[in-house]
Structures are given as C-alpha cells and as structure tokens.
XYZ file of N, CA and C in Angstrom:
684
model
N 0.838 -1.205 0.000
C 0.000 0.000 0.000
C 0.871 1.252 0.000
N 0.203 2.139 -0.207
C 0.719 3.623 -0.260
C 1.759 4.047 0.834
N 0.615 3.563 2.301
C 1.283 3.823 3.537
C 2.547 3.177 3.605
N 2.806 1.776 3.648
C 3.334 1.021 3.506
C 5.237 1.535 2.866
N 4.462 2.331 1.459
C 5.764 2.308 1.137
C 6.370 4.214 1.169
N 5.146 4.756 1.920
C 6.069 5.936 2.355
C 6.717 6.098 3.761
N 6.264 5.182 4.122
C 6.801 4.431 5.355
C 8.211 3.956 5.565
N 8.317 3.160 4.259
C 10.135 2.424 3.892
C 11.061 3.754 3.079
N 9.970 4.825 2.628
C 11.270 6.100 1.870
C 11.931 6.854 2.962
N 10.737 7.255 3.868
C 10.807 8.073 5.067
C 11.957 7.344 5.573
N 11.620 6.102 6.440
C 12.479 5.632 7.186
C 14.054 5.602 6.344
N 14.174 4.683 5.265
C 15.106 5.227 4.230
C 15.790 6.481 4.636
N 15.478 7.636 4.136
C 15.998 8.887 4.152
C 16.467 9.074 5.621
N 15.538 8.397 6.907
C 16.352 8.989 8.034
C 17.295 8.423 8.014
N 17.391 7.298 7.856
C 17.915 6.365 8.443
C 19.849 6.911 7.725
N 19.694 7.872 6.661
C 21.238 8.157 5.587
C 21.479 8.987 6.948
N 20.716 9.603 7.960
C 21.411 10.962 8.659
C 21.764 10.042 9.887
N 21.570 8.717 10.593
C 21.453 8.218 11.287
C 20.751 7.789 12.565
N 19.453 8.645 12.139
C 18.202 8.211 12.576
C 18.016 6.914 12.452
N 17.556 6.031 13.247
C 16.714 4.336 12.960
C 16.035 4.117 13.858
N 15.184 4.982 14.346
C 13.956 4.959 15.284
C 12.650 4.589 14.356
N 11.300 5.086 14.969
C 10.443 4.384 14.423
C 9.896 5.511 13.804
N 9.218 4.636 12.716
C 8.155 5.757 11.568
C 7.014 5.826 11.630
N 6.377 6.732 11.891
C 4.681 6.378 11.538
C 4.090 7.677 11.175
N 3.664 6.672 9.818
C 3.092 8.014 8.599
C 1.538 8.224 9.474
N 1.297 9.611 9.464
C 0.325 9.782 10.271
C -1.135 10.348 9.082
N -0.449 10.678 7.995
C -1.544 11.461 6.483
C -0.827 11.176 5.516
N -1.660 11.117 4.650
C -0.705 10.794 3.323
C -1.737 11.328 2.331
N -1.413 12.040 1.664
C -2.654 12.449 0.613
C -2.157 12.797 -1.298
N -2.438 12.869 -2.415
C -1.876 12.864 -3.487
C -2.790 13.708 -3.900
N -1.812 14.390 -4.757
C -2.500 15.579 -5.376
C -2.212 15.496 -7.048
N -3.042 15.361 -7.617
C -2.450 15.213 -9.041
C -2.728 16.170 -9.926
N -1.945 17.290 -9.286
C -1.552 18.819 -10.623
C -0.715 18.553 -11.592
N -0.374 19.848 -11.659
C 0.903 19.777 -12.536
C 1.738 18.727 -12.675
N 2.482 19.286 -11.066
C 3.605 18.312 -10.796
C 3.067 17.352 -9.595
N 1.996 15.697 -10.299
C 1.750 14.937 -9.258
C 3.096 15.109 -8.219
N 2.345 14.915 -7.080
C 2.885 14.348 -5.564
C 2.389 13.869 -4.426
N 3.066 13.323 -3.561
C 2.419 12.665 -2.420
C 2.684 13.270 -1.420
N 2.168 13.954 -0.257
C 2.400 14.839 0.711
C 2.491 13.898 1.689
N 3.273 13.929 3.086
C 3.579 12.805 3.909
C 3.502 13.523 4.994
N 2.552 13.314 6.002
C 3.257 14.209 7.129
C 3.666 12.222 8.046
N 4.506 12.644 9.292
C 4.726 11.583 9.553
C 5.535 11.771 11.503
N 5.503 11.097 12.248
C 5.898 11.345 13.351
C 7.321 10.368 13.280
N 8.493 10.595 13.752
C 9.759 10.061 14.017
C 9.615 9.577 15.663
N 10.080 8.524 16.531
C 10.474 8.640 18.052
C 11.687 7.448 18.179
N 12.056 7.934 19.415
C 13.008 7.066 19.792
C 12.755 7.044 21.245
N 12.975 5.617 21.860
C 13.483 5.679 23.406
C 14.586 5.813 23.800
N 15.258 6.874 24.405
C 16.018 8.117 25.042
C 16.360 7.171 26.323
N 18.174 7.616 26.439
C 18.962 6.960 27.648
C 18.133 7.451 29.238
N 17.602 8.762 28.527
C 16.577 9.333 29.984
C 15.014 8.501 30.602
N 15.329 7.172 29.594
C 13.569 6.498 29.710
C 12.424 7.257 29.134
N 12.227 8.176 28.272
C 11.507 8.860 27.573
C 11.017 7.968 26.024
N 9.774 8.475 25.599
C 9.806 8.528 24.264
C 9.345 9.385 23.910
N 10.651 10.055 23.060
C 10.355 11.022 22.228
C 9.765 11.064 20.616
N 9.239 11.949 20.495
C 8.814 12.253 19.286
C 8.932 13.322 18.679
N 8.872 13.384 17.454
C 9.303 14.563 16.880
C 8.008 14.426 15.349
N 7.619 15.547 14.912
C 6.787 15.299 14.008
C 7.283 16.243 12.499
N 6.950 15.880 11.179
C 7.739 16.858 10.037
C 6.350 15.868 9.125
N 7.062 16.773 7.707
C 5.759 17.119 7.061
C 6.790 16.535 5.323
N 6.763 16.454 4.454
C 7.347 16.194 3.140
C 6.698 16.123 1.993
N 7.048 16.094 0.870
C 6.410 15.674 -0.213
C 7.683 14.851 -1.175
N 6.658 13.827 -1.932
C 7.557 13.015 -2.670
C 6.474 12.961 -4.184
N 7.614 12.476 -5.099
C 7.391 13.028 -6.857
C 6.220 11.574 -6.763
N 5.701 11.276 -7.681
C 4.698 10.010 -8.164
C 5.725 8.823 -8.156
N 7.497 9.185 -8.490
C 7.946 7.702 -8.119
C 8.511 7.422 -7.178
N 7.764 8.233 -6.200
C 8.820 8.124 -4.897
C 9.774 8.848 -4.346
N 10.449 9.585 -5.200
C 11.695 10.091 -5.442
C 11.467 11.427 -4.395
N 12.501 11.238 -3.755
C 12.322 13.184 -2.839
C 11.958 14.445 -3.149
N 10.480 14.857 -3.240
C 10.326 16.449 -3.823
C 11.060 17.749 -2.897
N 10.659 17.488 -1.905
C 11.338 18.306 -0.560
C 12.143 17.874 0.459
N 13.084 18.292 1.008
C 13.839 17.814 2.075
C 13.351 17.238 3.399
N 13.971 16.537 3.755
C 13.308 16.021 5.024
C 13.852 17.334 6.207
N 12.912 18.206 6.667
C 13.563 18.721 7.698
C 12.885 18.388 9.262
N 13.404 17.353 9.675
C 12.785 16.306 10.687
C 14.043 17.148 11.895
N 13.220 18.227 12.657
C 13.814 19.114 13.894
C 14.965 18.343 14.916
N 15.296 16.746 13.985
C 16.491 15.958 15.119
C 17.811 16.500 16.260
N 17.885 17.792 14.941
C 19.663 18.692 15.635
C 19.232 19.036 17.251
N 18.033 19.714 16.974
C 17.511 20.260 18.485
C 17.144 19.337 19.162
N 17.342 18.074 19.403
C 16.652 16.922 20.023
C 16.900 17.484 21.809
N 17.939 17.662 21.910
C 18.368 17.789 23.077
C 17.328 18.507 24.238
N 17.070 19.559 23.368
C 15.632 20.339 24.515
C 14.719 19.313 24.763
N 14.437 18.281 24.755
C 13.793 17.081 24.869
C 14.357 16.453 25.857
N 15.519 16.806 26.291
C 15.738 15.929 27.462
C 15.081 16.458 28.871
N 15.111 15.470 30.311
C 14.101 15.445 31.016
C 15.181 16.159 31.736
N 16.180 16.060 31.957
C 17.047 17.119 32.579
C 16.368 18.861 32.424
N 17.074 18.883 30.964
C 16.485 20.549 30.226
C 14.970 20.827 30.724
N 14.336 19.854 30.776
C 13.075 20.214 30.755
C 12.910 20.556 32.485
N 13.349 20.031 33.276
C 13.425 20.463 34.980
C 13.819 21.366 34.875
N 14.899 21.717 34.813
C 15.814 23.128 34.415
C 15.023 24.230 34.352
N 14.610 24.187 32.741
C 13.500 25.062 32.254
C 12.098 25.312 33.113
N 11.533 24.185 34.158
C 10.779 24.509 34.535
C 10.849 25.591 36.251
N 12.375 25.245 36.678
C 12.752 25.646 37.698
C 13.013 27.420 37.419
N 13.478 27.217 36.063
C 14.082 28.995 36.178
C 12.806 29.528 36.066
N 11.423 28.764 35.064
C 10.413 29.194 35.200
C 9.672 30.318 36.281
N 10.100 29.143 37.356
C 8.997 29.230 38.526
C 9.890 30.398 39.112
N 11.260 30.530 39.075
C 12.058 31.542 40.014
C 11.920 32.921 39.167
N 11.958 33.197 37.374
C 10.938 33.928 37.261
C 9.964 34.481 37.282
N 9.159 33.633 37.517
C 7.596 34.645 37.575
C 7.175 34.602 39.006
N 8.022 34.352 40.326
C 7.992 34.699 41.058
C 8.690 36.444 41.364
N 9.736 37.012 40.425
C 9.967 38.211 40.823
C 8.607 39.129 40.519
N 8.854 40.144 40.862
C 8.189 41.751 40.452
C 8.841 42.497 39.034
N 8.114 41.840 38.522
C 9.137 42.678 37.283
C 8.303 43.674 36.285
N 6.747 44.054 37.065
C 6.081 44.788 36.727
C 5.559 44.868 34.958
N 5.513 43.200 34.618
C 5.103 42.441 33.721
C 4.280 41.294 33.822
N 3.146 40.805 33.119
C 2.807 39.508 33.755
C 3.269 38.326 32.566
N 4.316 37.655 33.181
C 5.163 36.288 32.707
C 4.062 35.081 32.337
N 4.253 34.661 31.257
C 3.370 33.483 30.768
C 3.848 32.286 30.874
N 5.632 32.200 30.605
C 6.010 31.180 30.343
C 7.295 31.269 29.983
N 8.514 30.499 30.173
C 9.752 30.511 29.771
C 10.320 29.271 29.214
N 11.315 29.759 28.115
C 11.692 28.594 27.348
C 12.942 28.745 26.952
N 13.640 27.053 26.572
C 15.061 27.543 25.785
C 14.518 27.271 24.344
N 15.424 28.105 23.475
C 15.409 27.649 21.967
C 17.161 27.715 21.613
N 16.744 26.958 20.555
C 18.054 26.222 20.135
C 18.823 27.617 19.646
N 19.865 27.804 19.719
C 20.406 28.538 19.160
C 21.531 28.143 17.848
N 21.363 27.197 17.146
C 22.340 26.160 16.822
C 22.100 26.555 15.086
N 21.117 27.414 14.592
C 20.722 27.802 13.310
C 22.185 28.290 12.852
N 22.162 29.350 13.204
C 23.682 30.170 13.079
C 24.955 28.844 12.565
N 25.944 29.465 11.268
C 26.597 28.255 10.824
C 27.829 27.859 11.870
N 28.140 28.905 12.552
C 29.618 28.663 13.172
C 28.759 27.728 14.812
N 27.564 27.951 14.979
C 27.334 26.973 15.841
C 26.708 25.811 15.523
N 26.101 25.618 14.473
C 25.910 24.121 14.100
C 27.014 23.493 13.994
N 28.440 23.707 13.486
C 29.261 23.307 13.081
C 29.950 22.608 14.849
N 29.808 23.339 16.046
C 29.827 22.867 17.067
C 28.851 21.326 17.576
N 27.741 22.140 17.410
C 26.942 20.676 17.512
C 27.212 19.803 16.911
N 27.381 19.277 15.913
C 27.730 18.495 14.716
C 29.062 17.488 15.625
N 29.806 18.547 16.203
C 30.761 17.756 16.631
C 31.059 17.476 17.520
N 29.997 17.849 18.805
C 29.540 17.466 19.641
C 28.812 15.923 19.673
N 28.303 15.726 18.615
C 27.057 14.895 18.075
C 28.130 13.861 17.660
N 28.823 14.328 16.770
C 30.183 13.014 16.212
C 30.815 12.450 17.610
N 30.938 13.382 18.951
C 31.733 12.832 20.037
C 31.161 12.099 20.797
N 29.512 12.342 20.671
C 28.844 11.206 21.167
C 28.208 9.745 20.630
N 28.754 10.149 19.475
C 28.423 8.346 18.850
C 29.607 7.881 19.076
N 31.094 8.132 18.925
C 31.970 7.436 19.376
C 32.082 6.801 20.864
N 31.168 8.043 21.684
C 30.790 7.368 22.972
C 29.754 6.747 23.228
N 29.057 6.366 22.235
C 28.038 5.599 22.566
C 26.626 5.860 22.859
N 26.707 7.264 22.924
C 25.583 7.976 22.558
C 24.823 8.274 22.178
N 24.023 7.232 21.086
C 23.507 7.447 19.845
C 22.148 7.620 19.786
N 21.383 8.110 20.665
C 19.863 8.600 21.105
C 19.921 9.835 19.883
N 19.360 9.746 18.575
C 18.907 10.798 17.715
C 20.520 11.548 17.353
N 20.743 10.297 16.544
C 22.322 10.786 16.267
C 23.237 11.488 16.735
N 23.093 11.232 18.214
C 23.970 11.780 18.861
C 23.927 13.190 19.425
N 22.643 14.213 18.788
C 22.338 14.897 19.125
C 21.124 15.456 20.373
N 20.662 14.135 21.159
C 20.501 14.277 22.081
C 20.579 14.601 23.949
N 21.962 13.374 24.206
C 22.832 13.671 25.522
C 23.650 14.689 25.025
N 23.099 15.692 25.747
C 23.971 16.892 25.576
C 23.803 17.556 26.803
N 25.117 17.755 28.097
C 24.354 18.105 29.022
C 23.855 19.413 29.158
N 23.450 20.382 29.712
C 23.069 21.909 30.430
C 24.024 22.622 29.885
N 25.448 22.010 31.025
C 26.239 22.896 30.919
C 27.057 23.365 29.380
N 27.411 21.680 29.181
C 27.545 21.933 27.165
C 27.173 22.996 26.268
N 25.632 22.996 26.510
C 24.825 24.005 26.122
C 24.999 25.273 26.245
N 25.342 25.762 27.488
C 25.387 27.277 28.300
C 27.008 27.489 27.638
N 27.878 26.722 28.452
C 29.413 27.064 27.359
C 29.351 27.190 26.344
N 28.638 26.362 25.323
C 28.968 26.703 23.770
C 28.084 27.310 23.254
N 27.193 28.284 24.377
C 25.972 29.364 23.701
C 25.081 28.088 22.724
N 24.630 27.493 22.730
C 23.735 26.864 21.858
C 22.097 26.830 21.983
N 22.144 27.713 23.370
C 20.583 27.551 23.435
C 20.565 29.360 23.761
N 19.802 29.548 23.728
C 18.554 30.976 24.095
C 17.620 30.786 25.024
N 17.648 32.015 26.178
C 16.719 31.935 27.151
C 15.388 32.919 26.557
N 14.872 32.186 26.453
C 13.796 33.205 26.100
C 12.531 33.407 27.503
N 11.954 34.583 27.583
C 10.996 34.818 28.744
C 9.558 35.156 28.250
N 8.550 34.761 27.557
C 7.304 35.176 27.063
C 6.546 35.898 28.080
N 5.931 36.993 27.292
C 5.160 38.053 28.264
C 3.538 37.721 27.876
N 3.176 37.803 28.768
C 1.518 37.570 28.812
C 0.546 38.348 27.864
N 0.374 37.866 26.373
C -0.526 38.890 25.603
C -1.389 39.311 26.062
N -2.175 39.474 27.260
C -3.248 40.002 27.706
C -3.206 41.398 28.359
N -2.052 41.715 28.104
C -1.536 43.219 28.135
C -0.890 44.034 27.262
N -0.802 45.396 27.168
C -0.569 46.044 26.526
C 0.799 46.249 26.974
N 2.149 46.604 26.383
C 3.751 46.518 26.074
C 4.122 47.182 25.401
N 5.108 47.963 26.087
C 5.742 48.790 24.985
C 7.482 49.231 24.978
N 8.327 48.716 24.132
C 9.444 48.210 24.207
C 10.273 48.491 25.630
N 9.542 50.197 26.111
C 10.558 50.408 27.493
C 9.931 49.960 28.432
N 8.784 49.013 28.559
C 8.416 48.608 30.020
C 8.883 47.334 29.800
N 9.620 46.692 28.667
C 10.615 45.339 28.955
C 11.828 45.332 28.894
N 12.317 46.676 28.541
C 13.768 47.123 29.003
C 13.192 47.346 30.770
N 12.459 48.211 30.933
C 12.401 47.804 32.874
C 11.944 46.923 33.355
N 11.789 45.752 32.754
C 11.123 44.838 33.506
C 12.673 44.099 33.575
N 13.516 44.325 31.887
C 15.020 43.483 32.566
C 15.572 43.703 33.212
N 15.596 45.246 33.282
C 16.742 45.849 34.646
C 16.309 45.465 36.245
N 14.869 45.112 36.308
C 14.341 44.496 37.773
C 14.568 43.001 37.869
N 15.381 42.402 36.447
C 15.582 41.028 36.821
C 16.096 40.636 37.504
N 16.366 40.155 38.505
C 17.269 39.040 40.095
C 17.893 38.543 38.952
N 18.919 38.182 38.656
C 19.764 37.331 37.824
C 20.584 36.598 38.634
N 20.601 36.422 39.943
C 21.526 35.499 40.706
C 21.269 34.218 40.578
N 20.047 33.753 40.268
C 19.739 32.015 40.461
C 19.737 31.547 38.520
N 20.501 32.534 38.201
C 19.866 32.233 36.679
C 21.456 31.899 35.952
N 21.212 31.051 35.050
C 22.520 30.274 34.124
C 22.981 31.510 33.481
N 24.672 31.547 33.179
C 24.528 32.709 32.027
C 24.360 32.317 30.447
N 24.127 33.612 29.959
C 24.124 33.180 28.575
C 22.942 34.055 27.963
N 22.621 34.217 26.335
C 21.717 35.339 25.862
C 20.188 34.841 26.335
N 19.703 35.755 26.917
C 17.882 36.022 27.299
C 17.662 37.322 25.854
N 16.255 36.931 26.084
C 15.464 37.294 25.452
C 13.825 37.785 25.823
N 13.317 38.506 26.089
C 12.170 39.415 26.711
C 11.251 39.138 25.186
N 9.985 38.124 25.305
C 9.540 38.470 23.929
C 8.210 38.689 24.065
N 7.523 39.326 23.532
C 6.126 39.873 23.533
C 5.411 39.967 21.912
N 4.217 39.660 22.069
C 3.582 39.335 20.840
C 1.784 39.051 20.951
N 1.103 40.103 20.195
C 0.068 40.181 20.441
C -1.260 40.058 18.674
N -1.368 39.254 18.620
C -2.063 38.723 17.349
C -1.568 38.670 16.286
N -0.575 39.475 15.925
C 0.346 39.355 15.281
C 1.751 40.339 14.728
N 2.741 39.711 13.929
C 4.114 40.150 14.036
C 3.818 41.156 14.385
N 3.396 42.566 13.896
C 2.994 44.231 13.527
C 2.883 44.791 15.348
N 2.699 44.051 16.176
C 2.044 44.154 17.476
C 3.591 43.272 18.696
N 4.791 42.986 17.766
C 5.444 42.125 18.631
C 6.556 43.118 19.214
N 7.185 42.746 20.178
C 8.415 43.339 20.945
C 9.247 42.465 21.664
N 10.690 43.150 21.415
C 11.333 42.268 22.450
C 12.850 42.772 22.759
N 13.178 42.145 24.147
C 14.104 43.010 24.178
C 15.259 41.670 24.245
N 16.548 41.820 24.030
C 17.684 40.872 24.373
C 18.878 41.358 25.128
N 19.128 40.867 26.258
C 20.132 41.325 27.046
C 21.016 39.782 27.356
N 22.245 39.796 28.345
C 23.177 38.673 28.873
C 23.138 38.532 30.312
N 22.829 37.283 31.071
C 23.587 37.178 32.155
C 24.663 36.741 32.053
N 25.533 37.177 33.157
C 26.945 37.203 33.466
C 27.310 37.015 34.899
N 27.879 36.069 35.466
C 28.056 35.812 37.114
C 26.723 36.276 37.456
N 25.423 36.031 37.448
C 24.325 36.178 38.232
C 24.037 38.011 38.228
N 24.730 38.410 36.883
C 23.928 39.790 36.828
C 23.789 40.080 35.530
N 22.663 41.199 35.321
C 21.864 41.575 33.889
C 23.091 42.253 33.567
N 23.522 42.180 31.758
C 24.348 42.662 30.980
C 23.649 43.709 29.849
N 23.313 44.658 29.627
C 22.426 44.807 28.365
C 23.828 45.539 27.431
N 23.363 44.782 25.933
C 24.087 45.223 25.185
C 24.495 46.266 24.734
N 23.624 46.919 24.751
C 23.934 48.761 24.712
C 24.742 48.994 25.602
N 24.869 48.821 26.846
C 26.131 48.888 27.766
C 27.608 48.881 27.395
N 27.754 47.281 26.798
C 28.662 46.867 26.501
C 29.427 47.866 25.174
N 28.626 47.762 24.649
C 28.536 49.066 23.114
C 29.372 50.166 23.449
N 28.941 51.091 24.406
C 29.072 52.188 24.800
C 30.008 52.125 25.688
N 30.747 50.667 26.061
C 32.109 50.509 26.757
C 33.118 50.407 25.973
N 32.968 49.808 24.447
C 33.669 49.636 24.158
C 34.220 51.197 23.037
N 32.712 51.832 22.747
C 33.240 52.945 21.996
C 34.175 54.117 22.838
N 33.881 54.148 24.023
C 34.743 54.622 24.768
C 36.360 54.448 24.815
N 36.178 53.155 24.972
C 38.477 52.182 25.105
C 38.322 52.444 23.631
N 37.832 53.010 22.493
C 38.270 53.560 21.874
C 39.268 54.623 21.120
C-alpha cells in the first residue's frame, strides 16, 4: 500500500542521517496537478537513555515515483531540549521567574536552540560526532547533551514570554530586565519576547547574564566605543 511504502522512503531517508527509530506516517494524501505528488506528514520517536519517548513530528512531499520532492527537515539537531534534565531546568528557572516583580505579567519561559547560526551548528555536529563514538547514539547523537555543554557553547537561548493580555511597549521590557534578580539564573543570551495577534504588534528586548547579573548590550557598546 501507499502507507506502507512511504513508510520504507521516510524511514530510508532517516535512516542516511542516522536516525533508525520508528516511523509512523500519520496522512498521506496525493494531489495530481501539474507536478503529481504525495504529501507525507509523519511522526519520528526514539526511546532516550533518559527512559523517555520522544517524538518529533515533520511534514514532506515526494514526486509520483517516490523520489524526494522536498527535504526532510525532521527538527532531530535540536533533540536535546527534549531531554528530562532541560526540561526540569527550564521549569525551575520558570517558577524563580515569575515569582519576581518585574512589573510584567510572565506566561512562560523557554530555551530555543540557538544552533541555526553556521559557526554553531558546526559545534553541535561535533559534539554529536563525540557522542556516537561514545556511545551515545539517542537521535544521532544529538541528544545527551548536558546543560552545561549548552550554556558554554551558547547553543541555546533563554527566552521569557510576556503575557498577551496586556498592553507593552518596548521600554516597560527594558524595565522589567533591569528588575531582573539574575543570581539564580545560568549565564548566557535572554530574550524578553512579547507578541500580540500578530508580528505588527510584537516586541522584544535581548540582554546577557553574566556571574548572576543583567548585561544589556547597549552597555557593553558604549564601553567599548569609549576604550576607543
């Protein structure tokens, strides 16, 4: 059947990046325009050294013989925010955020990968190569990756979401960073983001912790045009 054999391309194709977890085509539908094709959406998982199963979900299209119309972009590199570690982590700085006064109301906090950028994929990558030689091989290696890995080689982003149910305006999240407590917090780039129905309505601000205190970049700027 259809399923059947977009089932063996999919798996196929992961399997060249070193994926060999499980497949399951979740839609499959054919469209016969121009250029027939078969649209695939499909879920990837693996069971994780952490006792987890993860999943990850992506979307594709393939020509009438099968053949690859679009790339597989199956979100594997970032696997790591998936771990149950990151995810405590994330929920702890959570809670020690939106416990301050920061004269904002906090919705929610998250890491995102920071790993897009080429000079840091090129880190992960070989991070990822050091853990299949160790044995590592939960989502090609791009999964055990610990915290700290992360925070040293800048690969993730703190991001802080602000509660759309208010009105924001870029300088009440420049003061809401300068009231940040930054002592219980990892260093590395934050991010203040706000967003209200859509892009036209969004804001945000980006600053650094550093030894447990707020850095804002304009600072740094204006230090350095100075030792000028």
């Amino acid at each position: 059947s259809d399923y059947k054999k977009a089932k063996e391309v999919v798996s196929s194709e992961l399997a060249q990046v070193g994926l060999h977890g499980k497949v399951s085509i979740t839609q499959l539908s054919w469209t016969a325009l121009e250029y027939p094709q078969y649209h695939v959406r499909y879920t990837y998982s693996e069971k994780t050294y952490d006792d987890q199963m993860v999943r990850l979900e992506d979307e594709t299209t393939f020509k009438d013989d099968w053949s690859l119309n679009s790339l597989i972009f199956l979100e594997y590199k970032e696997a790591f925010l998936e771990q149950k570690s990151i995810k405590n982590i994330e929920e702890k700085l959570e809670t020690e955020i939106k416990k301050q006064s920061l004269g904002l109301p906090i919705s929610f906090f998250g890491f995102l990968s920071n790993s897009h950028r080429d000079e840091k994929e090129q880190i992960l990558d070989s991070i990822a190569k050091q853990n299949l030689k160790e044995g590592k091989k939960d989502f090609a290696g791009y999964y055990q990756i610990p915290f700290q890995t992360l925070i040293d080689q800048e690969l993730i982003d703190m991001t802080i979401y602000i509660d759309d149910g208010v009105s924001v305006k870029e300088q009440d999240i420049k003061a809401a960073a300068k009231k940040l407590d930054a002592n219980n917090l990892p260093d590395g780039a934050y991010n203040f983001y706000y967003s209200k129905d859509s892009y036209v309505d969004s804001a945000s601000y980006s600053f650094k912790v550093k030894d447990g205190k707020v850095v804002f970049y304009e600072d740094q700027k204006d230090e350095l045009e100075n030792q000028e």
